[in-house]
Short mmCIF file of N, CA and C and ligand atoms in Angstrom, two decimals:
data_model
loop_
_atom_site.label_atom_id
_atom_site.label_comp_id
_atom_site.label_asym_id
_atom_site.label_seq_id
_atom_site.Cartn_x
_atom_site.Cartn_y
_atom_site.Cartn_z
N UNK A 1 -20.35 -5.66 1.46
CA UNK A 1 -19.95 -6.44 0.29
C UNK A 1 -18.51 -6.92 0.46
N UNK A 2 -18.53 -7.89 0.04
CA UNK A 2 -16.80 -8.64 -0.43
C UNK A 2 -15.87 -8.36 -0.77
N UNK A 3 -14.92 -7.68 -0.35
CA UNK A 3 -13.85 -6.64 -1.52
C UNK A 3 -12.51 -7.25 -1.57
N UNK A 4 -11.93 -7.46 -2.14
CA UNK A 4 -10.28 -7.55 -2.50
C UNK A 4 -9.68 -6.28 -2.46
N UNK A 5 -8.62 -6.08 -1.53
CA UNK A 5 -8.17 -4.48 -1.97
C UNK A 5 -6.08 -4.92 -1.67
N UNK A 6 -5.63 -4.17 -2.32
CA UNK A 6 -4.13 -4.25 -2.43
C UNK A 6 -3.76 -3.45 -1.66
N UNK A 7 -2.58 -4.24 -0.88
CA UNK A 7 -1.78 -2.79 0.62
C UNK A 7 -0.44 -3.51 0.02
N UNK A 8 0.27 -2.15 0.33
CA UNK A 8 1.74 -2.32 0.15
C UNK A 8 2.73 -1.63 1.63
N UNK A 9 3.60 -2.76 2.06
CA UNK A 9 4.51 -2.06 2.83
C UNK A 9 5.22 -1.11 2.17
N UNK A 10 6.04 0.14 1.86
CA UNK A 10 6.38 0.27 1.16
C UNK A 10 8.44 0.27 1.93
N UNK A 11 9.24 1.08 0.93
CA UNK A 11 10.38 0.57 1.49
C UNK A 11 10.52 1.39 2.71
N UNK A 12 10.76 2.66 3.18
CA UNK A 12 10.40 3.10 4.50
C UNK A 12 10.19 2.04 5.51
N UNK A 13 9.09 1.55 5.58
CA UNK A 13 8.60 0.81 6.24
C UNK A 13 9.17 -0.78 6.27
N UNK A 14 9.34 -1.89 5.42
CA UNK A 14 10.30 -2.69 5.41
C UNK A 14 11.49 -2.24 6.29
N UNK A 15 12.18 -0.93 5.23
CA UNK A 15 13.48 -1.01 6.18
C UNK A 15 13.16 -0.77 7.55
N UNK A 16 12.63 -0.33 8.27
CA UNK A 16 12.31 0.04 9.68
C UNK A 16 11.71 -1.14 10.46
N UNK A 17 11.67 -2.16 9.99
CA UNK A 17 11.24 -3.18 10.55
C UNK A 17 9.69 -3.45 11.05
N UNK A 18 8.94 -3.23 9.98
CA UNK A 18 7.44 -2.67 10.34
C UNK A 18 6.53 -3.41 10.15
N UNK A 19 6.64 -4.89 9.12
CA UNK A 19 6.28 -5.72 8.67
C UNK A 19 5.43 -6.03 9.89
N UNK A 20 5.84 -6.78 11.05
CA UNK A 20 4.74 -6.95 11.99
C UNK A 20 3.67 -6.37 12.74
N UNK A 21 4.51 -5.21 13.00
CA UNK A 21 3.61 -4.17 13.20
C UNK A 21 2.01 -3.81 12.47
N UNK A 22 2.59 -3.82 11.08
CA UNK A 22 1.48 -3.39 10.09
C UNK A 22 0.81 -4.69 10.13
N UNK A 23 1.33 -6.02 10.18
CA UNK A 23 -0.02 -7.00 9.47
C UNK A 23 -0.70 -7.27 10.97
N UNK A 24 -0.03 -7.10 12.18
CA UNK A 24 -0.71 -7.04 13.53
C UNK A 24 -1.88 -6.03 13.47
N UNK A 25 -1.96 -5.03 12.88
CA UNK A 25 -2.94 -4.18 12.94
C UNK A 25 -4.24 -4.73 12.20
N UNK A 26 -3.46 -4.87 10.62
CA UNK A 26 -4.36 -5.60 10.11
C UNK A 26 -5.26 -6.95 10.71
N UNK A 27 -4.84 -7.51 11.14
CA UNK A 27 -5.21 -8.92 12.04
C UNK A 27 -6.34 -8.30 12.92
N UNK A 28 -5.61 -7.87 13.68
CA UNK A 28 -6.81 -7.06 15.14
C UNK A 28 -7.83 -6.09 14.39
N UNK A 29 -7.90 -5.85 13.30
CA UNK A 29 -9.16 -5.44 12.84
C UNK A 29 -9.55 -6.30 11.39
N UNK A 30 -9.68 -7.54 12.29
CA UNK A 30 -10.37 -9.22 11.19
C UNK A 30 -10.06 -8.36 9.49
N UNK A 31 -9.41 -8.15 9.22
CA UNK A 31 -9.31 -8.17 7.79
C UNK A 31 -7.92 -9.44 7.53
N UNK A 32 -8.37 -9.93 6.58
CA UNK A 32 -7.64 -11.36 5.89
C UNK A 32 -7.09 -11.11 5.26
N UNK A 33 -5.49 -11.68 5.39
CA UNK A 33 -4.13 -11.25 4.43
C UNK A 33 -4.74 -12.85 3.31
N UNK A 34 -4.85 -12.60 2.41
CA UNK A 34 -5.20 -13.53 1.12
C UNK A 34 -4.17 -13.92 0.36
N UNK A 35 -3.23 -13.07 0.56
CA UNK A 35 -2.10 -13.13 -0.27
C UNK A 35 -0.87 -12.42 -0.31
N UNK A 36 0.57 -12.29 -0.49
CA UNK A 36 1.53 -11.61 0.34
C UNK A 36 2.89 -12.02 -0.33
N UNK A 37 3.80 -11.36 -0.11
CA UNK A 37 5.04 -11.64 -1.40
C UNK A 37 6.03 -10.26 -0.50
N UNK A 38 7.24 -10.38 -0.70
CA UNK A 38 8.25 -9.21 -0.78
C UNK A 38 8.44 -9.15 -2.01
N UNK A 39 9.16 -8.49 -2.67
CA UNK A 39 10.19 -8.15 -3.95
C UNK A 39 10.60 -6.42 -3.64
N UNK A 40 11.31 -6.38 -4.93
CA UNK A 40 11.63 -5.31 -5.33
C UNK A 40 11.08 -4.50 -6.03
N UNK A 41 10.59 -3.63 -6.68
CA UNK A 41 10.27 -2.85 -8.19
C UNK A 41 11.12 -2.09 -8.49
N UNK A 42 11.44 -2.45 -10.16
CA UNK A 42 12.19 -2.28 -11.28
C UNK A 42 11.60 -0.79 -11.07
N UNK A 43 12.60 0.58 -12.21
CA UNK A 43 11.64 1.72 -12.50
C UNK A 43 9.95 1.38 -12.95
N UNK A 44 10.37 0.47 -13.97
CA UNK A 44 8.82 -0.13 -15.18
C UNK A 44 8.17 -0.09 -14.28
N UNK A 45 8.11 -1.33 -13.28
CA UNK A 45 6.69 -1.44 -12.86
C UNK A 45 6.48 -0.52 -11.52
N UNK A 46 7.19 0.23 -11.06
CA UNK A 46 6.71 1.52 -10.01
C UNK A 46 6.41 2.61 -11.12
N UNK A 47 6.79 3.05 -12.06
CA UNK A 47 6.15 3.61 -12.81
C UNK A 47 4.99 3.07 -12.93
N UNK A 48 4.51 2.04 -13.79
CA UNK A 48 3.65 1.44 -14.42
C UNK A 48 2.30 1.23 -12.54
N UNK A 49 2.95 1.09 -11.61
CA UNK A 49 2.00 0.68 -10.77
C UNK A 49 1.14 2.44 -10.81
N UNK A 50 2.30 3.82 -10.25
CA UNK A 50 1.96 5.16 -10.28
C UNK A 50 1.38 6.19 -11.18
N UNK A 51 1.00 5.32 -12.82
CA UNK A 51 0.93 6.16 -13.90
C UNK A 51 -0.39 7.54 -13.66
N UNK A 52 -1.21 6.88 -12.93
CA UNK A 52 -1.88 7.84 -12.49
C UNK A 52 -1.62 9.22 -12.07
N UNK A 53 -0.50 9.45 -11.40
CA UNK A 53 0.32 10.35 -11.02
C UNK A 53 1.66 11.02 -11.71
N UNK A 54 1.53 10.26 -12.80
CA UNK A 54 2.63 10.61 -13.63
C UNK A 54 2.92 12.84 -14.14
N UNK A 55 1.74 13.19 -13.80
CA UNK A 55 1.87 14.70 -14.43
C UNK A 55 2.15 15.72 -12.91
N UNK A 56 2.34 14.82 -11.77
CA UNK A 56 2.43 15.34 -10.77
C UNK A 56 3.49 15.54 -10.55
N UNK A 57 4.10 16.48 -9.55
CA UNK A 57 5.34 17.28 -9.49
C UNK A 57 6.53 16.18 -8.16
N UNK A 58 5.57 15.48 -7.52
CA UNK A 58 6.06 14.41 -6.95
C UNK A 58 6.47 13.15 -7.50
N UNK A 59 6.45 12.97 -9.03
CA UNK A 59 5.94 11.45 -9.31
C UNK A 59 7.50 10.95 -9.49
N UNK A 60 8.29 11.46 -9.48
CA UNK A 60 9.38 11.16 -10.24
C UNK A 60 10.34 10.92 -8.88
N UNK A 61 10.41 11.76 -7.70
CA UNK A 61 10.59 11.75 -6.10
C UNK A 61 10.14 10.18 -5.77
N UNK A 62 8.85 10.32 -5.98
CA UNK A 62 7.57 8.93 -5.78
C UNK A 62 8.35 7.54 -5.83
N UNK A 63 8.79 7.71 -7.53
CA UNK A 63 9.62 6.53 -7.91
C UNK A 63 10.73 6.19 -7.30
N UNK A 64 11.26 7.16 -7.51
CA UNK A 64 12.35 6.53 -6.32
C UNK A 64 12.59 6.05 -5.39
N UNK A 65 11.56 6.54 -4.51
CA UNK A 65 11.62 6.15 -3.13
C UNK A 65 10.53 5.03 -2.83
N UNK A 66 9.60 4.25 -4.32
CA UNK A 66 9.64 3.13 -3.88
C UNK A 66 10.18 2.12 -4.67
N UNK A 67 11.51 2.46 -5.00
CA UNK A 67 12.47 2.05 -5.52
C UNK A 67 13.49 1.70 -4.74
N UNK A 68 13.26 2.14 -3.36
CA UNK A 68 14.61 2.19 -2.82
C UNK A 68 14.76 1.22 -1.62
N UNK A 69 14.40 -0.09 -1.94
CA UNK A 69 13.79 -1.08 -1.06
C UNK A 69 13.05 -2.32 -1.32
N UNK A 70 13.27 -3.23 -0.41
CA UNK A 70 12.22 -4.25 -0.47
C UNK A 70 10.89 -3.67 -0.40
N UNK A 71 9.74 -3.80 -0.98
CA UNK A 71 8.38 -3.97 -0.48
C UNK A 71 7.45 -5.25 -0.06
N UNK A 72 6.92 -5.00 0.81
CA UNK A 72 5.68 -6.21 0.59
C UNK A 72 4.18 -5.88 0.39
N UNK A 73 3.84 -6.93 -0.55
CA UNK A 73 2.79 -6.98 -1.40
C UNK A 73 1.86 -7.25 -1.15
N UNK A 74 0.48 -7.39 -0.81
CA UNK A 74 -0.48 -8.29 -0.12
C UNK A 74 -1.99 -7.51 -0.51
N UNK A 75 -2.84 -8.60 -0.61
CA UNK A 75 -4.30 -8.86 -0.76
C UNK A 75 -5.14 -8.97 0.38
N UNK A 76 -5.66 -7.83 0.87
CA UNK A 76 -6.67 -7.76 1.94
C UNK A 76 -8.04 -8.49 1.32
N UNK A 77 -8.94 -9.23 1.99
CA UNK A 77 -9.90 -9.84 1.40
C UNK A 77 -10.99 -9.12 3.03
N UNK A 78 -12.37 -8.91 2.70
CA UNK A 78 -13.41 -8.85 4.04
C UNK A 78 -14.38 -8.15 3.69
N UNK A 79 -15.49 -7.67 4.14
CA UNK A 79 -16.38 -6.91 4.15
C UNK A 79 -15.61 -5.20 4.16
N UNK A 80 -16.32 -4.70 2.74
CA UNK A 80 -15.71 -3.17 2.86
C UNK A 80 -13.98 -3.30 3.21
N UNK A 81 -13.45 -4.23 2.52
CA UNK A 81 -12.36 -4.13 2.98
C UNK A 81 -11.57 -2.76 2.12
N UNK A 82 -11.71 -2.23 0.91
CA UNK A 82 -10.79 -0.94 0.68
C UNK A 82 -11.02 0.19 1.57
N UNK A 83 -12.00 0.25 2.08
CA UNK A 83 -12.44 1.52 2.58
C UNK A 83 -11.50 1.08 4.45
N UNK A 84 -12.09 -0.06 5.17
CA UNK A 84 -11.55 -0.53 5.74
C UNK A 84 -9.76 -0.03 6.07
N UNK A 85 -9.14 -1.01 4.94
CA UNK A 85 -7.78 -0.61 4.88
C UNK A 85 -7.45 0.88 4.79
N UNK A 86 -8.39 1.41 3.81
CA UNK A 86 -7.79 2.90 4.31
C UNK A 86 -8.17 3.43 5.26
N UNK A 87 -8.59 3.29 6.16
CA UNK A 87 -8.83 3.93 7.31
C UNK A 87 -8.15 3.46 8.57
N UNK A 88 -7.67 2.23 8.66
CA UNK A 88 -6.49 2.07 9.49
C UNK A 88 -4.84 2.77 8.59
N UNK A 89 -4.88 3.06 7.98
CA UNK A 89 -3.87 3.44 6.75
C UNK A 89 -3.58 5.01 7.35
N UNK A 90 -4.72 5.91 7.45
CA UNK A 90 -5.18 6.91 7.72
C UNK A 90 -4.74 8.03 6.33
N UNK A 91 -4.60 9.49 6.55
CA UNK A 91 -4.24 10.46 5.58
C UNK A 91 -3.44 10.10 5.12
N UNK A 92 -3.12 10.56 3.27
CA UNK A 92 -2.21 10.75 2.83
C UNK A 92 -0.94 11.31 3.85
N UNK A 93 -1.08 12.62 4.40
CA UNK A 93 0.09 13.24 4.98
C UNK A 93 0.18 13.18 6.36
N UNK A 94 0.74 12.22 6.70
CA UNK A 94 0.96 11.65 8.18
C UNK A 94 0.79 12.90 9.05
N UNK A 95 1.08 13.99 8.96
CA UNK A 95 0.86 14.75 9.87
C UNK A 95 -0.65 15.30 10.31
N UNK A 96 -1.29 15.30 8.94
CA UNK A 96 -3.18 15.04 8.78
C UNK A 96 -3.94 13.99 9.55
N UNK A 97 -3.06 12.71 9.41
CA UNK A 97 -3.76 11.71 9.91
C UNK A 97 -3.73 11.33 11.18
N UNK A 98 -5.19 10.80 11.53
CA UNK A 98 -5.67 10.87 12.74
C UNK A 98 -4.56 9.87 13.94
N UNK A 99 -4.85 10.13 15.12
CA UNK A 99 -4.19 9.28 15.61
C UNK A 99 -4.58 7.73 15.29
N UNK A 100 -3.28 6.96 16.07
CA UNK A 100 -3.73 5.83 16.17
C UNK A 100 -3.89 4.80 14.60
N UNK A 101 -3.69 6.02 13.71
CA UNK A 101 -3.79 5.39 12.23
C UNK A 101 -1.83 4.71 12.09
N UNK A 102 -1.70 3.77 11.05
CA UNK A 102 -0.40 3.96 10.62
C UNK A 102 0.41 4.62 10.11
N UNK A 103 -0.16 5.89 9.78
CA UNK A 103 0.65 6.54 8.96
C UNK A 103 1.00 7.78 10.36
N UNK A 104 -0.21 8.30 10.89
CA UNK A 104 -0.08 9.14 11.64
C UNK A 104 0.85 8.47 13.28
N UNK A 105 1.06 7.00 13.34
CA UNK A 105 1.98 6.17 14.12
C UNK A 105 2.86 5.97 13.80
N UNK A 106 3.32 5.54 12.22
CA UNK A 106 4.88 5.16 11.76
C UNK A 106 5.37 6.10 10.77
N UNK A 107 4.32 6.66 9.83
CA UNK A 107 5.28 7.05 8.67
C UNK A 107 6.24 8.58 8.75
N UNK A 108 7.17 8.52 8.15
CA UNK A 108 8.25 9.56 7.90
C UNK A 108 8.06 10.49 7.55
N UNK A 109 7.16 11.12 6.21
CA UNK A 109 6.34 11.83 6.10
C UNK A 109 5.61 12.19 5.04
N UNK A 110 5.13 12.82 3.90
CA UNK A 110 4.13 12.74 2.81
C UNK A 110 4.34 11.36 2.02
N UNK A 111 5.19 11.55 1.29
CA UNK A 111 6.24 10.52 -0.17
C UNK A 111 6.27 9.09 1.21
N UNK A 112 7.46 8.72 2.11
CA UNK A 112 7.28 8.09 2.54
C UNK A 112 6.44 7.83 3.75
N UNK A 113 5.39 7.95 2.99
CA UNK A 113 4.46 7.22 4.17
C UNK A 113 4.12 5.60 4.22
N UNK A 114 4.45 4.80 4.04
CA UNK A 114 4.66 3.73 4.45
C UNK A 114 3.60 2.80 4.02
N UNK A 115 3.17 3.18 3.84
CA UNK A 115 1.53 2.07 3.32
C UNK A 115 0.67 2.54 1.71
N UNK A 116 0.63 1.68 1.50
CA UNK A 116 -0.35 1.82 -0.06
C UNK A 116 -1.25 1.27 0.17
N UNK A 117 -3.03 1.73 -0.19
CA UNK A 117 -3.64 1.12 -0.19
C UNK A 117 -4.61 1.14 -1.36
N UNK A 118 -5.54 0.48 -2.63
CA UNK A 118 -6.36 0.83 -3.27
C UNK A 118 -7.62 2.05 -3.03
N UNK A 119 -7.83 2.68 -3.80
CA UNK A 119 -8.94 4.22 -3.45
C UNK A 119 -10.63 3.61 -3.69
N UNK A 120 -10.83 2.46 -4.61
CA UNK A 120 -11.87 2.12 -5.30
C UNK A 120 -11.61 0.87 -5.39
N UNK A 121 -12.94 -0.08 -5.98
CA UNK A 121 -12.99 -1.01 -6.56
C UNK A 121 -12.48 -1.21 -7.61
N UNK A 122 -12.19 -0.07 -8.68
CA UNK A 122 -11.94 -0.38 -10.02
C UNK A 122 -10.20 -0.25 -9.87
N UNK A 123 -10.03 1.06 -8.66
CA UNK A 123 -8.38 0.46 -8.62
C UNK A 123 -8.00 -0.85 -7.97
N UNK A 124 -8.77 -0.90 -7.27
CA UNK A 124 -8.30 -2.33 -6.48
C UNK A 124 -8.35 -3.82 -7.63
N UNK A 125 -9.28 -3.44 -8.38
CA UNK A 125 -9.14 -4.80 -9.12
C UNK A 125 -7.74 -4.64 -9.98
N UNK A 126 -7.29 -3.43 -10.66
CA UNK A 126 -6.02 -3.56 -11.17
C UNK A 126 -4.76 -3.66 -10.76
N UNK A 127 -5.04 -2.83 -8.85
CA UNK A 127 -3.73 -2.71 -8.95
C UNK A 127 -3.27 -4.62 -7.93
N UNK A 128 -4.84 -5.42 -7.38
CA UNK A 128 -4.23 -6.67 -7.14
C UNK A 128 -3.59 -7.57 -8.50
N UNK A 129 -4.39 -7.45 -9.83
CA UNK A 129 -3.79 -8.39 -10.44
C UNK A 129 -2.53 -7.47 -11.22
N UNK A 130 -1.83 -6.40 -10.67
CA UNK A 130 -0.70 -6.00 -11.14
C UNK A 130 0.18 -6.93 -10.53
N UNK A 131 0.20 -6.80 -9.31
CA UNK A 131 0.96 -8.15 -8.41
C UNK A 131 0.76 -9.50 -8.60
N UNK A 132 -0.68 -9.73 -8.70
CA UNK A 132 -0.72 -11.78 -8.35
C UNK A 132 -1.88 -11.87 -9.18
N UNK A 133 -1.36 -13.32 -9.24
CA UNK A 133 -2.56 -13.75 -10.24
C UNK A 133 -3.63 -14.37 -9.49
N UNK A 134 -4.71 -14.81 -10.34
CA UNK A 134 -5.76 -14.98 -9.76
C UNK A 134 -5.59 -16.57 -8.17
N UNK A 135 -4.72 -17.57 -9.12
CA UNK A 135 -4.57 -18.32 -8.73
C UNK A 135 -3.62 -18.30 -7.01
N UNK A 136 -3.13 -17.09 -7.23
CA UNK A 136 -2.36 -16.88 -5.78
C UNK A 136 -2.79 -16.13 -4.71
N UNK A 137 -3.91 -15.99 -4.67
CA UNK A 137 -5.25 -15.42 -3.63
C UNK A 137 -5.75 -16.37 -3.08
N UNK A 138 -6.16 -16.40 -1.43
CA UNK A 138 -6.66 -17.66 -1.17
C UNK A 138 -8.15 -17.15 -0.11
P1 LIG B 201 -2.65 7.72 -1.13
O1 LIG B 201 -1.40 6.87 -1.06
O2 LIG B 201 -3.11 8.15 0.24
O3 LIG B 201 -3.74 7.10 -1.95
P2 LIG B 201 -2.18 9.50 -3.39
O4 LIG B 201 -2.72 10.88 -3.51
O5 LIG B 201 -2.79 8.43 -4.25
O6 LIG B 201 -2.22 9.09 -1.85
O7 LIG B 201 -0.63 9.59 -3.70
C1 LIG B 201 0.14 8.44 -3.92
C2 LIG B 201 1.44 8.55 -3.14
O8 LIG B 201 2.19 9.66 -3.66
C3 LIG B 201 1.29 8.87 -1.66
O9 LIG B 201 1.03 7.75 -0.86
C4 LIG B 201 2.63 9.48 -1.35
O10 LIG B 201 3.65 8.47 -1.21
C5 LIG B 201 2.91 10.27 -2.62
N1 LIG B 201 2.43 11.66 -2.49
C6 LIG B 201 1.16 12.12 -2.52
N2 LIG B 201 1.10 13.45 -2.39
C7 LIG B 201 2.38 13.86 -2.26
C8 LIG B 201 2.99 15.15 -2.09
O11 LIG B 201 2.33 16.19 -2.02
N3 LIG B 201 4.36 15.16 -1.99
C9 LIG B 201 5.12 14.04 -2.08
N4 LIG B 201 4.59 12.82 -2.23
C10 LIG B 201 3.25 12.72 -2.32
MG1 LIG B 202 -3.81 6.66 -3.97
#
Protein backbone atom coordinates (compact mmCIF):
# COMPACT_ATOMS: atom_id res chain seq x y z
CA UNK A 1 0.00 0.00 0.00
CA UNK A 2 0.83 3.78 -0.48
CA UNK A 3 2.04 5.41 2.64
CA UNK A 4 3.15 8.96 3.49
CA UNK A 5 5.37 8.73 6.52
CA UNK A 6 7.38 11.82 8.26
CA UNK A 7 11.44 11.54 8.92
CA UNK A 8 13.18 14.12 10.69
CA UNK A 9 16.96 14.93 10.65
CA UNK A 10 17.15 15.83 13.94
CA UNK A 11 19.78 18.52 15.37
CA UNK A 12 22.65 15.95 16.17
CA UNK A 13 22.57 15.06 12.91
CA UNK A 14 22.23 18.49 10.91
CA UNK A 15 24.99 19.67 13.03
CA UNK A 16 27.30 16.78 11.99
CA UNK A 17 26.77 17.29 8.56
CA UNK A 18 24.50 14.27 7.82
CA UNK A 19 21.94 15.68 5.62
CA UNK A 20 23.46 13.77 2.63
CA UNK A 21 24.29 10.99 4.05
CA UNK A 22 20.73 10.30 5.35
CA UNK A 23 18.69 11.31 2.11
CA UNK A 24 21.51 9.10 0.07
CA UNK A 25 20.30 6.21 1.98
CA UNK A 26 16.96 7.08 1.56
CA UNK A 27 17.39 7.34 -2.34
CA UNK A 28 19.27 3.88 -2.67
CA UNK A 29 16.38 2.26 -1.08
CA UNK A 30 13.67 4.01 -3.93
CA UNK A 31 11.78 5.68 -1.21
CA UNK A 32 10.63 9.37 -2.49
CA UNK A 33 11.51 12.55 -0.60
CA UNK A 34 7.84 14.32 -1.41
CA UNK A 35 8.60 17.01 0.56
CA UNK A 36 11.47 18.68 2.77
CA UNK A 37 12.11 22.05 4.67
CA UNK A 38 14.90 22.93 7.49
CA UNK A 39 13.70 25.16 10.41
CA UNK A 40 13.97 25.35 13.86
CA UNK A 41 11.38 24.27 16.72
CA UNK A 42 10.14 26.71 19.18
CA UNK A 43 9.60 24.74 22.88
CA UNK A 44 5.49 24.72 21.57
CA UNK A 45 5.86 22.83 18.76
CA UNK A 46 8.69 20.13 19.99
CA UNK A 47 6.54 19.80 22.78
CA UNK A 48 3.41 19.73 20.84
CA UNK A 49 5.22 17.35 18.06
CA UNK A 50 6.42 14.80 21.58
CA UNK A 51 3.14 15.05 23.66
CA UNK A 52 2.95 11.49 23.52
CA UNK A 53 5.86 11.22 25.69
CA UNK A 54 5.17 13.91 27.82
CA UNK A 55 4.86 11.56 31.34
CA UNK A 56 8.22 10.11 30.46
CA UNK A 57 11.27 10.75 32.48
CA UNK A 58 13.17 11.70 29.21
CA UNK A 59 10.67 14.13 27.73
CA UNK A 60 11.86 17.23 29.03
CA UNK A 61 15.96 16.10 28.11
CA UNK A 62 13.94 15.16 24.61
CA UNK A 63 12.98 18.82 24.22
CA UNK A 64 15.82 20.19 24.43
CA UNK A 65 17.86 18.51 22.47
CA UNK A 66 15.56 18.91 19.62
CA UNK A 67 15.69 22.25 20.37
CA UNK A 68 19.09 22.65 20.01
CA UNK A 69 19.41 22.98 16.24
CA UNK A 70 18.38 23.20 12.81
CA UNK A 71 16.21 20.20 11.78
CA UNK A 72 15.08 18.88 8.55
CA UNK A 73 11.68 17.96 7.81
CA UNK A 74 10.56 15.66 5.08
CA UNK A 75 7.75 13.37 3.62
CA UNK A 76 8.73 9.90 2.57
CA UNK A 77 6.04 8.79 0.00
CA UNK A 78 6.30 4.55 -1.49
CA UNK A 79 5.04 1.28 -0.90
CA UNK A 80 5.10 0.39 3.00
CA UNK A 81 6.95 3.35 3.26
CA UNK A 82 6.63 3.83 7.46
CA UNK A 83 7.65 0.54 8.14
CA UNK A 84 10.29 0.93 5.34
CA UNK A 85 11.76 4.15 6.90
CA UNK A 86 11.97 2.56 10.07
CA UNK A 87 13.94 0.00 9.27
CA UNK A 88 16.67 1.78 7.54
CA UNK A 89 16.27 4.19 10.75
CA UNK A 90 16.94 1.01 12.79
CA UNK A 91 16.44 0.79 17.01
CA UNK A 92 15.48 3.31 19.13
CA UNK A 93 18.99 2.83 21.03
CA UNK A 94 21.73 2.95 18.59
CA UNK A 95 23.60 0.58 20.40
CA UNK A 96 20.46 -2.13 19.79
CA UNK A 97 20.40 -1.32 16.32
CA UNK A 98 21.38 -3.50 13.74
CA UNK A 99 24.22 -2.79 11.64
CA UNK A 100 24.28 -0.90 8.67
CA UNK A 101 21.04 0.94 10.01
CA UNK A 102 21.45 4.89 10.64
CA UNK A 103 21.21 5.04 13.87
CA UNK A 104 23.41 2.02 14.63
CA UNK A 105 26.02 4.05 11.75
CA UNK A 106 25.63 7.72 12.89
CA UNK A 107 23.76 8.35 15.96
CA UNK A 108 25.33 9.59 19.38
CA UNK A 109 23.22 7.76 21.44
CA UNK A 110 19.50 7.02 22.90
CA UNK A 111 17.93 10.99 23.05
CA UNK A 112 20.23 11.89 20.18
CA UNK A 113 19.73 9.54 17.80
CA UNK A 114 19.42 11.37 14.83
CA UNK A 115 16.40 10.37 12.90
CA UNK A 116 12.58 10.52 13.54
CA UNK A 117 10.45 8.47 11.92
CA UNK A 118 6.38 7.88 12.14
CA UNK A 119 5.38 4.28 14.19
CA UNK A 120 1.82 3.96 12.27
CA UNK A 121 -0.41 5.27 9.84
CA UNK A 122 -2.44 7.18 12.23
CA UNK A 123 0.89 8.82 13.49
CA UNK A 124 2.12 9.42 10.25
CA UNK A 125 -0.93 11.17 9.07
CA UNK A 126 -0.53 13.73 12.04
CA UNK A 127 2.71 14.06 12.53
CA UNK A 128 3.13 14.97 8.26
CA UNK A 129 0.43 17.58 8.41
CA UNK A 130 2.11 18.95 11.75
CA UNK A 131 4.83 20.15 9.30
CA UNK A 132 3.22 20.74 5.68
CA UNK A 133 0.30 21.18 4.25
CA UNK A 134 -1.40 19.22 1.96
CA UNK A 135 -0.52 21.40 -0.89
CA UNK A 136 3.37 21.06 -0.25
CA UNK A 137 3.69 17.25 -0.92
CA UNK A 138 4.40 16.32 -4.34
P1 LIG B 1 11.51 6.20 18.19
O1 LIG B 1 12.14 7.54 17.85
O2 LIG B 1 12.42 5.06 17.79
O3 LIG B 1 10.12 6.05 17.66
P2 LIG B 1 10.32 6.58 20.82
O4 LIG B 1 10.17 5.52 21.85
O5 LIG B 1 9.09 7.05 20.10
O6 LIG B 1 11.45 6.12 19.78
O7 LIG B 1 10.98 7.82 21.54
C1 LIG B 1 11.04 9.08 20.93
C2 LIG B 1 12.43 9.67 21.11
O8 LIG B 1 12.66 9.88 22.51
C3 LIG B 1 13.58 8.77 20.69
O9 LIG B 1 13.86 8.82 19.30
C4 LIG B 1 14.72 9.33 21.50
O10 LIG B 1 15.22 10.55 20.93
C5 LIG B 1 14.02 9.66 22.81
N1 LIG B 1 14.11 8.54 23.75
C6 LIG B 1 13.44 7.36 23.73
N2 LIG B 1 13.75 6.57 24.77
C7 LIG B 1 14.67 7.26 25.48
C8 LIG B 1 15.40 6.98 26.68
O11 LIG B 1 15.27 5.92 27.30
N3 LIG B 1 16.27 7.96 27.10
C9 LIG B 1 16.43 9.14 26.46
N4 LIG B 1 15.77 9.44 25.32
C10 LIG B 1 14.91 8.52 24.84
MG1 LIG C 1 8.39 7.07 18.16
Amino acid sequence: MKELTLGIIKPDGVRRNLIGNIFSRVEKAELKIAAARMLKLDRAKAEGFYAVHKARPFFGSLVESMMAGNIVVFVLSGDNAITRWRELMGATDPSKAEKGTIRADLAENIERNTVHGSDALDTAKREVAYFFKEDEIF
